[in-house]
PDB file of C-alpha atoms in Angstrom:
ATOM      1  CA  MET A 410     -15.548 -31.144 -12.310  1.00 46.00           C
ATOM      2  CA  SER A 411     -12.631 -28.981 -13.159  1.00 58.00           C
ATOM      3  CA  SER A 412     -10.605 -28.410 -16.261  1.00 75.00           C
ATOM      4  CA  TYR A 413      -6.951 -28.152 -17.116  1.00 83.00           C
ATOM      5  CA  ARG A 414      -7.142 -24.587 -15.751  1.00 85.00           C
ATOM      6  CA  ALA A 415      -7.718 -25.809 -12.166  1.00 88.00           C
ATOM      7  CA  ILE A 416      -4.140 -25.183 -10.993  1.00 92.00           C
ATOM      8  CA  ALA A 417      -4.120 -21.637 -12.378  1.00 91.00           C
ATOM      9  CA  ASP A 418      -7.572 -20.989 -10.885  1.00 90.00           C
ATOM     10  CA  VAL A 419      -6.455 -22.194  -7.438  1.00 93.00           C
ATOM     11  CA  THR A 420      -3.291 -20.080  -7.584  1.00 94.00           C
ATOM     12  CA  HIS A 421      -5.346 -17.032  -8.601  1.00 92.00           C
ATOM     13  CA  GLU A 422      -7.727 -17.509  -5.658  1.00 92.00           C
ATOM     14  CA  LEU A 423      -4.873 -18.113  -3.202  1.00 95.00           C
ATOM     15  CA  ARG A 424      -3.301 -14.880  -4.344  1.00 94.00           C
ATOM     16  CA  GLN A 425      -6.620 -13.057  -3.835  1.00 91.00           C
ATOM     17  CA  GLN A 426      -7.037 -14.557  -0.349  1.00 93.00           C
ATOM     18  CA  ILE A 427      -3.488 -13.591   0.657  1.00 94.00           C
ATOM     19  CA  LEU A 428      -3.998 -10.045  -0.624  1.00 92.00           C
ATOM     20  CA  GLN A 429      -7.240  -9.772   1.330  1.00 90.00           C
ATOM     21  CA  ALA A 430      -5.437 -10.915   4.481  1.00 92.00           C
ATOM     22  CA  LEU A 431      -2.481  -8.562   4.006  1.00 90.00           C
ATOM     23  CA  ARG A 432      -4.677  -5.522   3.412  1.00 88.00           C
ATOM     24  CA  SER A 433      -5.729  -5.740   7.052  1.00 86.00           C
ATOM     25  CA  ILE A 434      -2.175  -5.068   8.322  1.00 86.00           C
ATOM     26  CA  PRO A 435      -2.084  -1.329   9.092  1.00 83.00           C
ATOM     27  CA  GLU A 436       1.738  -1.236   9.116  1.00 79.00           C
ATOM     28  CA  ILE A 437       1.941  -2.259   5.448  1.00 76.00           C
ATOM     29  CA  GLU A 438       0.305  -0.038   2.864  1.00 75.00           C
ATOM     30  CA  PHE A 439      -1.582  -1.476  -0.087  1.00 67.00           C
ATOM     31  CA  SER A 440      -2.906   1.413  -2.076  1.00 65.00           C
ATOM     32  CA  ASP A 441      -1.765   1.124  -5.676  1.00 64.00           C
ATOM     33  CA  ASP A 442      -3.821  -0.220  -8.573  1.00 64.00           C
ATOM     34  CA  ASN A 443      -1.624  -3.285  -9.095  1.00 71.00           C
ATOM     35  CA  GLU A 444      -1.795  -4.594  -5.517  1.00 86.00           C
ATOM     36  CA  ILE A 445      -2.049  -8.202  -6.663  1.00 88.00           C
ATOM     37  CA  GLU A 446       1.311  -7.878  -8.440  1.00 90.00           C
ATOM     38  CA  ARG A 447       2.940  -7.410  -5.030  1.00 90.00           C
ATOM     39  CA  ILE A 448       2.318 -11.121  -4.448  1.00 93.00           C
ATOM     40  CA  VAL A 449       4.740 -12.588  -6.955  1.00 95.00           C
ATOM     41  CA  LEU A 450       4.326 -16.066  -8.404  1.00 95.00           C
ATOM     42  CA  ALA A 451       7.998 -16.961  -8.397  1.00 93.00           C
ATOM     43  CA  ALA A 452      10.606 -18.620  -6.258  1.00 93.00           C
ATOM     44  CA  PRO A 453      11.831 -16.333  -3.479  1.00 90.00           C
ATOM     45  CA  ARG A 454      15.080 -15.016  -4.882  1.00 85.00           C
ATOM     46  CA  ASP A 455      17.022 -11.848  -5.522  1.00 80.00           C
ATOM     47  CA  GLY A 456      15.827  -9.663  -8.352  1.00 85.00           C
ATOM     48  CA  LEU A 457      12.092  -9.771  -7.639  1.00 87.00           C
ATOM     49  CA  PRO A 458      10.138  -6.544  -8.201  1.00 88.00           C
ATOM     50  CA  GLN A 459      10.972  -3.818  -5.690  1.00 86.00           C
ATOM     51  CA  ASN A 460       7.366  -3.442  -4.531  1.00 85.00           C
ATOM     52  CA  ALA A 461       6.833  -7.197  -3.943  1.00 89.00           C
ATOM     53  CA  VAL A 462       5.877  -8.204  -0.404  1.00 91.00           C
ATOM     54  CA  VAL A 463       5.536 -11.997  -0.646  1.00 94.00           C
ATOM     55  CA  SER A 464       6.505 -14.795  -2.971  1.00 95.00           C
ATOM     56  CA  LEU A 465       3.930 -17.531  -3.595  1.00 97.00           C
ATOM     57  CA  TYR A 466       5.760 -20.397  -5.248  1.00 96.00           C
ATOM     58  CA  LEU A 467       4.118 -23.624  -6.414  1.00 97.00           C
ATOM     59  CA  TYR A 468       6.904 -26.143  -5.911  1.00 96.00           C
ATOM     60  CA  GLN A 469       5.147 -29.524  -6.108  1.00 95.00           C
ATOM     61  CA  ILE A 470       2.047 -31.135  -7.590  1.00 95.00           C
ATOM     62  CA  GLU A 471       1.144 -34.661  -6.596  1.00 94.00           C
ATOM     63  CA  LEU A 472      -1.737 -37.054  -7.080  1.00 89.00           C
ATOM     64  CA  ASP A 473      -3.990 -37.440  -4.070  1.00 85.00           C
ATOM     65  CA  ALA A 474      -3.373 -41.119  -3.288  1.00 78.00           C
ATOM     66  CA  LEU A 475      -6.612 -41.383  -1.305  1.00 72.00           C
ATOM     67  CA  ARG A 476      -8.671 -40.835  -4.458  1.00 63.00           C
ATOM     68  CA  LEU A 477      -6.741 -42.830  -7.066  1.00 64.00           C
ATOM     69  CA  ASN A 478      -9.154 -45.758  -7.233  1.00 62.00           C
ATOM     70  CA  GLU A 479     -12.262 -43.849  -8.251  1.00 60.00           C
ATOM     71  CA  PRO A 480     -14.451 -45.904 -10.636  1.00 59.00           C
ATOM     72  CA  LEU A 481     -14.646 -45.238 -14.371  1.00 55.00           C
ATOM     73  CA  ARG A 482     -17.619 -43.183 -15.507  1.00 56.00           C
ATOM     74  CA  ALA A 483     -19.811 -43.712 -18.549  1.00 56.00           C
ATOM     75  CA  GLY A 484     -18.778 -41.836 -21.676  1.00 55.00           C
ATOM     76  CA  GLN A 485     -21.084 -39.285 -23.218  1.00 54.00           C
ATOM     77  CA  GLY A 486     -23.292 -40.643 -25.983  1.00 53.00           C
ATOM     78  CA  SER A 487     -22.433 -44.299 -25.558  1.00 54.00           C
ATOM     79  CA  ALA A 488     -23.037 -46.577 -22.591  1.00 55.00           C
ATOM     80  CA  ASP A 489     -20.198 -48.916 -23.550  1.00 52.00           C
ATOM     81  CA  LEU A 490     -17.510 -46.229 -23.493  1.00 60.00           C
ATOM     82  CA  SER A 491     -15.807 -45.635 -20.168  1.00 62.00           C
ATOM     83  CA  LEU A 492     -13.882 -42.512 -19.330  1.00 64.00           C
ATOM     84  CA  PRO A 493     -11.256 -42.258 -16.638  1.00 66.00           C
ATOM     85  CA  ALA A 494     -12.541 -40.755 -13.430  1.00 68.00           C
ATOM     86  CA  PRO A 495     -11.447 -37.221 -12.642  1.00 76.00           C
ATOM     87  CA  PHE A 496      -8.427 -37.259 -10.384  1.00 81.00           C
ATOM     88  CA  SER A 497      -7.604 -35.228  -7.345  1.00 87.00           C
ATOM     89  CA  ILE A 498      -4.287 -33.456  -6.842  1.00 92.00           C
ATOM     90  CA  ARG A 499      -2.469 -31.825  -3.968  1.00 95.00           C
ATOM     91  CA  LEU A 500      -0.681 -28.515  -4.550  1.00 96.00           C
ATOM     92  CA  HIS A 501       2.314 -27.537  -2.416  1.00 97.00           C
ATOM     93  CA  TYR A 502       3.170 -23.842  -2.197  1.00 97.00           C
ATOM     94  CA  LEU A 503       5.882 -21.952  -0.372  1.00 96.00           C
ATOM     95  CA  LEU A 504       4.850 -18.518   0.860  1.00 97.00           C
ATOM     96  CA  THR A 505       7.843 -16.356   1.724  1.00 96.00           C
ATOM     97  CA  PRO A 506       7.713 -12.742   2.889  1.00 94.00           C
ATOM     98  CA  ILE A 507      10.341 -10.717   1.063  1.00 92.00           C
ATOM     99  CA  ARG A 508      10.301  -7.347   2.789  1.00 87.00           C
ATOM    100  CA  TYR A 509      13.558  -5.837   4.002  1.00 85.00           C
ATOM    101  CA  SER A 510      12.215  -5.539   7.537  1.00 88.00           C
ATOM    102  CA  GLU A 511      12.099  -8.819   9.478  1.00 91.00           C
ATOM    103  CA  SER A 512       9.381  -7.385  11.740  1.00 91.00           C
ATOM    104  CA  ASP A 513       7.249  -6.709   8.624  1.00 90.00           C
ATOM    105  CA  ASN A 514       7.961 -10.263   7.436  1.00 92.00           C
ATOM    106  CA  GLN A 515       6.761 -11.662  10.743  1.00 94.00           C
ATOM    107  CA  LEU A 516       3.590  -9.554  10.562  1.00 92.00           C
ATOM    108  CA  LEU A 517       2.939 -10.906   7.052  1.00 93.00           C
ATOM    109  CA  LEU A 518       3.435 -14.517   8.139  1.00 95.00           C
ATOM    110  CA  GLY A 519       1.275 -14.074  11.221  1.00 94.00           C
ATOM    111  CA  ARG A 520      -1.561 -12.551   9.243  1.00 94.00           C
ATOM    112  CA  VAL A 521      -1.535 -15.271   6.553  1.00 95.00           C
ATOM    113  CA  LEU A 522      -1.377 -17.976   9.237  1.00 95.00           C
ATOM    114  CA  THR A 523      -4.376 -16.440  10.981  1.00 95.00           C
ATOM    115  CA  HIS A 524      -6.308 -16.036   7.738  1.00 94.00           C
ATOM    116  CA  PHE A 525      -6.014 -19.652   6.614  1.00 94.00           C
ATOM    117  CA  HIS A 526      -6.703 -20.900  10.147  1.00 94.00           C
ATOM    118  CA  GLU A 527      -9.944 -18.892  10.171  1.00 94.00           C
ATOM    119  CA  VAL A 528     -10.840 -19.582   6.512  1.00 89.00           C
ATOM    120  CA  PRO A 529      -9.397 -22.997   5.565  1.00 88.00           C
ATOM    121  CA  LEU A 530     -11.895 -23.611   2.749  1.00 87.00           C
ATOM    122  CA  VAL A 531     -11.697 -21.353  -0.274  1.00 83.00           C
ATOM    123  CA  SER A 532     -14.196 -21.273  -3.080  1.00 82.00           C
ATOM    124  CA  ILE A 533     -12.545 -21.599  -6.491  1.00 79.00           C
ATOM    125  CA  GLN A 534     -14.377 -20.180  -9.487  1.00 73.00           C
ATOM    126  CA  PRO A 535     -13.169 -22.080 -12.574  1.00 68.00           C
ATOM    127  CA  THR A 536     -12.476 -20.050 -15.680  1.00 67.00           C
ATOM    128  CA  GLY A 537     -12.769 -20.964 -19.327  1.00 63.00           C
ATOM    129  CA  PRO A 538     -10.120 -20.490 -22.027  1.00 65.00           C
ATOM    130  CA  ASP A 539     -11.350 -16.919 -22.544  1.00 62.00           C
ATOM    131  CA  GLY A 540     -10.859 -16.126 -18.853  1.00 61.00           C
ATOM    132  CA  ALA A 541     -14.591 -15.878 -18.199  1.00 62.00           C
ATOM    133  CA  ALA A 542     -16.003 -17.608 -15.138  1.00 62.00           C
ATOM    134  CA  SER A 543     -17.541 -20.998 -15.741  1.00 61.00           C
ATOM    135  CA  THR A 544     -19.575 -23.202 -13.455  1.00 56.00           C
ATOM    136  CA  PRO A 545     -19.692 -24.974 -11.157  1.00 60.00           C
ATOM    137  CA  ASP A 546     -17.219 -23.706  -8.634  1.00 72.00           C
ATOM    138  CA  PHE A 547     -15.503 -26.001  -6.152  1.00 78.00           C
ATOM    139  CA  ARG A 548     -14.017 -25.700  -2.705  1.00 84.00           C
ATOM    140  CA  ALA A 549     -10.409 -26.413  -1.884  1.00 89.00           C
ATOM    141  CA  GLN A 550      -8.864 -26.713   1.544  1.00 92.00           C
ATOM    142  CA  VAL A 551      -5.776 -24.711   2.454  1.00 95.00           C
ATOM    143  CA  THR A 552      -3.715 -25.941   5.376  1.00 94.00           C
ATOM    144  CA  ILE A 553      -0.332 -25.118   6.785  1.00 94.00           C
ATOM    145  CA  GLU A 554       1.833 -28.060   5.811  1.00 94.00           C
ATOM    146  CA  ASP A 555       3.799 -29.583   8.640  1.00 94.00           C
ATOM    147  CA  LEU A 556       7.317 -29.876   7.234  1.00 94.00           C
ATOM    148  CA  SER A 557      10.260 -30.772   9.424  1.00 93.00           C
ATOM    149  CA  LEU A 558      13.276 -28.488   9.566  1.00 91.00           C
ATOM    150  CA  GLU A 559      15.136 -31.045   7.441  1.00 93.00           C
ATOM    151  CA  GLN A 560      12.418 -31.017   4.751  1.00 94.00           C
ATOM    152  CA  ILE A 561      12.216 -27.235   4.598  1.00 92.00           C
ATOM    153  CA  THR A 562      16.024 -27.005   4.501  1.00 91.00           C
ATOM    154  CA  GLN A 563      16.081 -29.462   1.587  1.00 93.00           C
ATOM    155  CA  LEU A 564      13.537 -27.299  -0.209  1.00 93.00           C
ATOM    156  CA  TRP A 565      15.656 -24.184   0.234  1.00 93.00           C
ATOM    157  CA  THR A 566      18.751 -26.107  -0.876  1.00 93.00           C
ATOM    158  CA  ALA A 567      16.902 -27.182  -4.037  1.00 93.00           C
ATOM    159  CA  LEU A 568      16.069 -23.516  -4.672  1.00 90.00           C
ATOM    160  CA  SER A 569      19.800 -22.673  -4.275  1.00 91.00           C
ATOM    161  CA  MET A 570      18.854 -19.926  -1.853  1.00 90.00           C
ATOM    162  CA  PRO A 571      19.810 -19.272   1.761  1.00 88.00           C
ATOM    163  CA  PHE A 572      17.166 -20.358   4.262  1.00 89.00           C
ATOM    164  CA  ARG A 573      14.407 -17.873   5.075  1.00 90.00           C
ATOM    165  CA  VAL A 574      11.449 -18.210   7.363  1.00 91.00           C
ATOM    166  CA  SER A 575       8.545 -19.236   5.170  1.00 94.00           C
ATOM    167  CA  LEU A 576       5.150 -20.861   5.301  1.00 95.00           C
ATOM    168  CA  PRO A 577       4.484 -24.120   3.437  1.00 96.00           C
ATOM    169  CA  LEU A 578       0.857 -24.270   2.264  1.00 96.00           C
ATOM    170  CA  LEU A 579      -0.957 -27.404   1.113  1.00 96.00           C
ATOM    171  CA  VAL A 580      -4.076 -27.169  -1.059  1.00 95.00           C
ATOM    172  CA  THR A 581      -6.262 -30.268  -1.343  1.00 92.00           C
ATOM    173  CA  GLY A 582      -9.553 -30.952  -3.074  1.00 88.00           C
ATOM    174  CA  VAL A 583      -8.368 -29.842  -6.515  1.00 89.00           C
ATOM    175  CA  VAL A 584      -9.883 -32.054  -9.218  1.00 84.00           C
ATOM    176  CA  ILE A 585      -8.640 -32.402 -12.783  1.00 83.00           C
ATOM    177  CA  GLY A 586     -10.816 -33.918 -15.497  1.00 74.00           C
ATOM    178  CA  GLY A 587     -14.460 -33.802 -16.356  1.00 60.00           C
ATOM    179  CA  PRO A 588     -16.667 -32.647 -19.190  1.00 53.00           C
ATOM    180  CA  ASP A 589     -14.761 -29.401 -19.759  1.00 48.00           C
ATOM    181  CA  HIS A 590     -11.212 -30.805 -19.637  1.00 46.00           C
TER     182      HIS A 590
END
């Protein structure tokens, strides 16, 4: 099961996976101590840090409709208490390269596309309130979300930003609820 920290844990692991993928691009140097900070968790907009290379923006969270009717589970300590079943969510992210060079941006997109095609399942290590790893870990699936041009344009309009080439990512298999919630 996973706790209330599941969304933050998934975002942390996505960021790590993206950094790992981008390090393999020889044309883009990653050599400073705060490499992870170059993947900003914000909407792609003006005024982001100068050294940022991509924006990873969580723009939607939705219940996974396929798992809404899970049965109740017995409460701890009493057989007549029923607890709601953990529920599964789907996380929608927008990954946008924000380099000045469009050729660099295309390299970034191509590398992230390749990475999540080759490694669609990522292992998420849940953390406790103190930031320490807790068990058990779970696996989430990362896929490239198939949005139409109209849908992606609506997303950019909602962000009040001009359209940029970006990569919509969908993460499934994220569970909220359980003994440590």
